[in-house]
Structure formats: structure tokens, C-alpha cells
Amino acid sequence: MKMEKETFDVLVKQVKDAVIEDLTFIDPTRTILKARIWCRDDEDQFDLYCLYDFGPYMDMLFRRFKPDVTEWIREQCECLKERFMEKERTGVDIRETNRYVYRLETYSEEEIYRKFYITVTKYAEINGRMTILYSADFSLNGEVIAIDDPTGYYSGFQYEGYELSKSEKIISDNLSLFFRGITGAFSEEPYQKGDILYVDGSPYESPFYAVDCGKRLLYIENAESVTRCLQYDLAPRYYPKREVELRYRDTIPLCYKVQKVEECRYKCLTEAGRLIKSGLDEEEEIKEKVGGMFLEEFRYTPVKSEYQSESRIKEIAGLITELSEKYPEMPFTAFFREFKDWMEDTRKISDWNRADMDDKWLLAFLSEYSGRNLKLYRYQREKFKRKCQDRNPVFEDV
């Protein structure tokens, strides 16, 4: 049954207030609370485990929170900020300007609030057994984000012999509100087919752009994380090990913040929105038509013009020739393996365009690789030169 958006918001607020009251004023003789901290980014999850000493599996048990659940969450928030905001400066050479700025943003206070959340699970003694009644996800601000029913039915708490408190009854009667997605939830949908949406799924997902295709949404999985690395011109070893894919998803949870935008940075999604508004309905046909644009943006990453100049390419080609002639006994396996990994990580070479790669483009990519890793390249070159001289003093300088 569909409802008005205003009615939905009022009911959800009542339930969230009831959850905070229920978790604060509980009967410790018949309930147990379990809390666990989560992070959406895999690269930070291990540090989170270390912070809480891995055990027992990061679950913390309570009879009650003192003084209340929101205050306890604020204490954990301060602990997380103290731990993770240190990472914005540690382990980074200040000369690596791009990476330094990247980490300042990644581990800023704002990002800490956006990527971490806390799940509190309530166990109640029912018929002599401790049973999960419900779980609630909290932001680090102490606000309830979502409520989960362990049964998966979201039909309310129906346990014979267990008398619900006032707050538990409010949660039980409205539990179905949290089993909805954006598509088809309200009597008047705020979005139309072909609209471009900016979806902020914090703290569960990184923000992303999507196109409303009616029943489903078209989006680029992991596009934002890769785009940020390209934006800061990071070396490939810092890239997230995630595949970028153009795909559909069925719904968006109502706890996500969705905003209609006129345009986005990805041409393939903009074109998909235009095709849908022009009357194209077949999802697979839409995906096929914009697939070429997607490949150009994420598979066929273009080379900057400064790296395509004839002088630059001749310089790189001459350097390779010179090194090969002067050091015929020294293999360049490691260097070219790193270069190949960079080509694949940045989507410059793949199964889609491997056969079309000619020498000129290969040298242009090598030129860009050297430019992006100039300091490291110079260091390794000097180190390699000294190594060769140590092995055979008759070798000349590079």
C-alpha cells in the first residue's frame, strides 16, 4: 500500500524516537544489547578490527547504556576520529602532494561521519531463550538510520508470552516502513523516467550517479572511487581493487538521500537519460547504446596531449633504446611489469582494445606513466644505474 511522503516521514520519526527510548530505558533483567561498529570501506575495516583488538569479533555486550545510547555512540565517535584522522598525515611523504591532499579528504572529520556506523541489536528473553527482537543502525551523530527485522518479514514482533512495552509496540506496528525501496513506495513519485539522480548512500555506500529507468536504476558501480584516484593523479598502487561496471539495480533504500540533478560527470549516464526521455524503454537496448561511451570513459582512458607530443615520444623511445644497448645483461622485467599493471589498473588497456594498440599509443602511455611517477622513476633510475656500476665498473653512466 502506497502512502504520502509526509505521512511516511512522520511515522518513521516516531519509530526512530521509540528506538532510542527503548534502548535507553530497558529492563536489564530480561534484555541484552549487542553493539558493533562497521565501516563501508574495506581498506579501513582491518584498522577498525585492530582498534577493537579483533574480539570477540568486534561485538560488545551491554545490559544497558550509560547514560544513554546516543551518548555512548558519541564516545565511540571521538575514539574513531582520534584513530583515523591521524592517518591523514601518517605514512605519507609531504612531497607526494596529490596523495597527501587525497588522504586529507579521505580521513577528514566529515568523511569519518559518512563512512562509519554502529549497529545495536536488542536481545529479549522469550520463553526461556534469548531472541533477537530487532537491530538498529546508528550514524555517528546518534541518529537512527535503519531498522532490521532478523526474520526478514518486517511484520512486527509476534511472540507468544512476550508482552511488548510501549516503545516496542510502536516499533512493531511500523516495522514494515523499513522494508521499502524508492521505486513505487509513495503515491506520488518524486522522480520520472530519464531523470539523473545523485544518490548518497552514506554510511552504507559511497555516493553515485544513476538514471531512473522506471523499474530499475542504471548506474556505474565503483565509478566514484576510481574517478577520485584519477582526479588526484595517484599512482596505480593506491587504486581500489574494484571492477568498474555499468549495471542495473532494483531499488534504493529509503534511508539513502536522493537528489535530482540536471547533469552528471559521466556522459554515458547523461546519454541514457536522454534516450529514455525520447521514448526508448528497453533496458538492455539502452545499456547497449551507451556502452561505447562507458568504455571510452573507463576502459579507453585517453592520454593527455602533453604526453602525445612527438618530442616526448622520441625522448621515451630513445631512452628505452639507450638503456637496452648499454645494459644488455640487465632485464627490465620489473619495470615493464609495473607499467603493464598501471595500464590495466587505469583501464588504458583491456581485452576491449588490446588488439588495436600500436607502438605510438604504447609509447604515449609510457610517456604518461613516466610523467605521473616522475620522482619514483628518477629514483629507480639512479638506483638502477648505481647497481649496474657496482656490478661492472666499466659501465658508463646513463
mmCIF file of C-alpha atoms in Angstrom, residues 16 32 35 44 51 136 148-149 161-162 240 303 306 313 355:
data_model
loop_
_atom_site.group_PDB
_atom_site.id
_atom_site.type_symbol
_atom_site.label_atom_id
_atom_site.label_comp_id
_atom_site.label_asym_id
_atom_site.label_seq_id
_atom_site.Cartn_x
_atom_site.Cartn_y
_atom_site.Cartn_z
ATOM 1 C CA LYS A 16 13.199 6.274 15.464
ATOM 2 C CA ILE A 32 20.920 -7.844 26.443
ATOM 3 C CA ALA A 35 26.826 -3.227 19.608
ATOM 4 C CA ASP A 44 39.680 0.742 6.690
ATOM 5 C CA LEU A 51 41.316 -0.704 17.176
ATOM 6 C CA ALA A 136 19.038 -0.609 14.609
ATOM 7 C CA ASP A 148 16.313 -4.544 10.607
ATOM 8 C CA ASP A 149 13.979 -7.443 11.355
ATOM 9 C CA GLY A 161 4.017 -14.994 26.021
ATOM 10 C CA TYR A 162 6.069 -11.812 25.454
ATOM 11 C CA PRO A 240 40.986 0.481 -5.114
ATOM 12 C CA VAL A 303 46.266 10.145 -22.955
ATOM 13 C CA GLU A 306 51.284 16.808 -23.362
ATOM 14 C CA ILE A 313 57.603 10.153 -27.522
ATOM 15 C CA ALA A 355 44.465 -5.717 -30.335
#
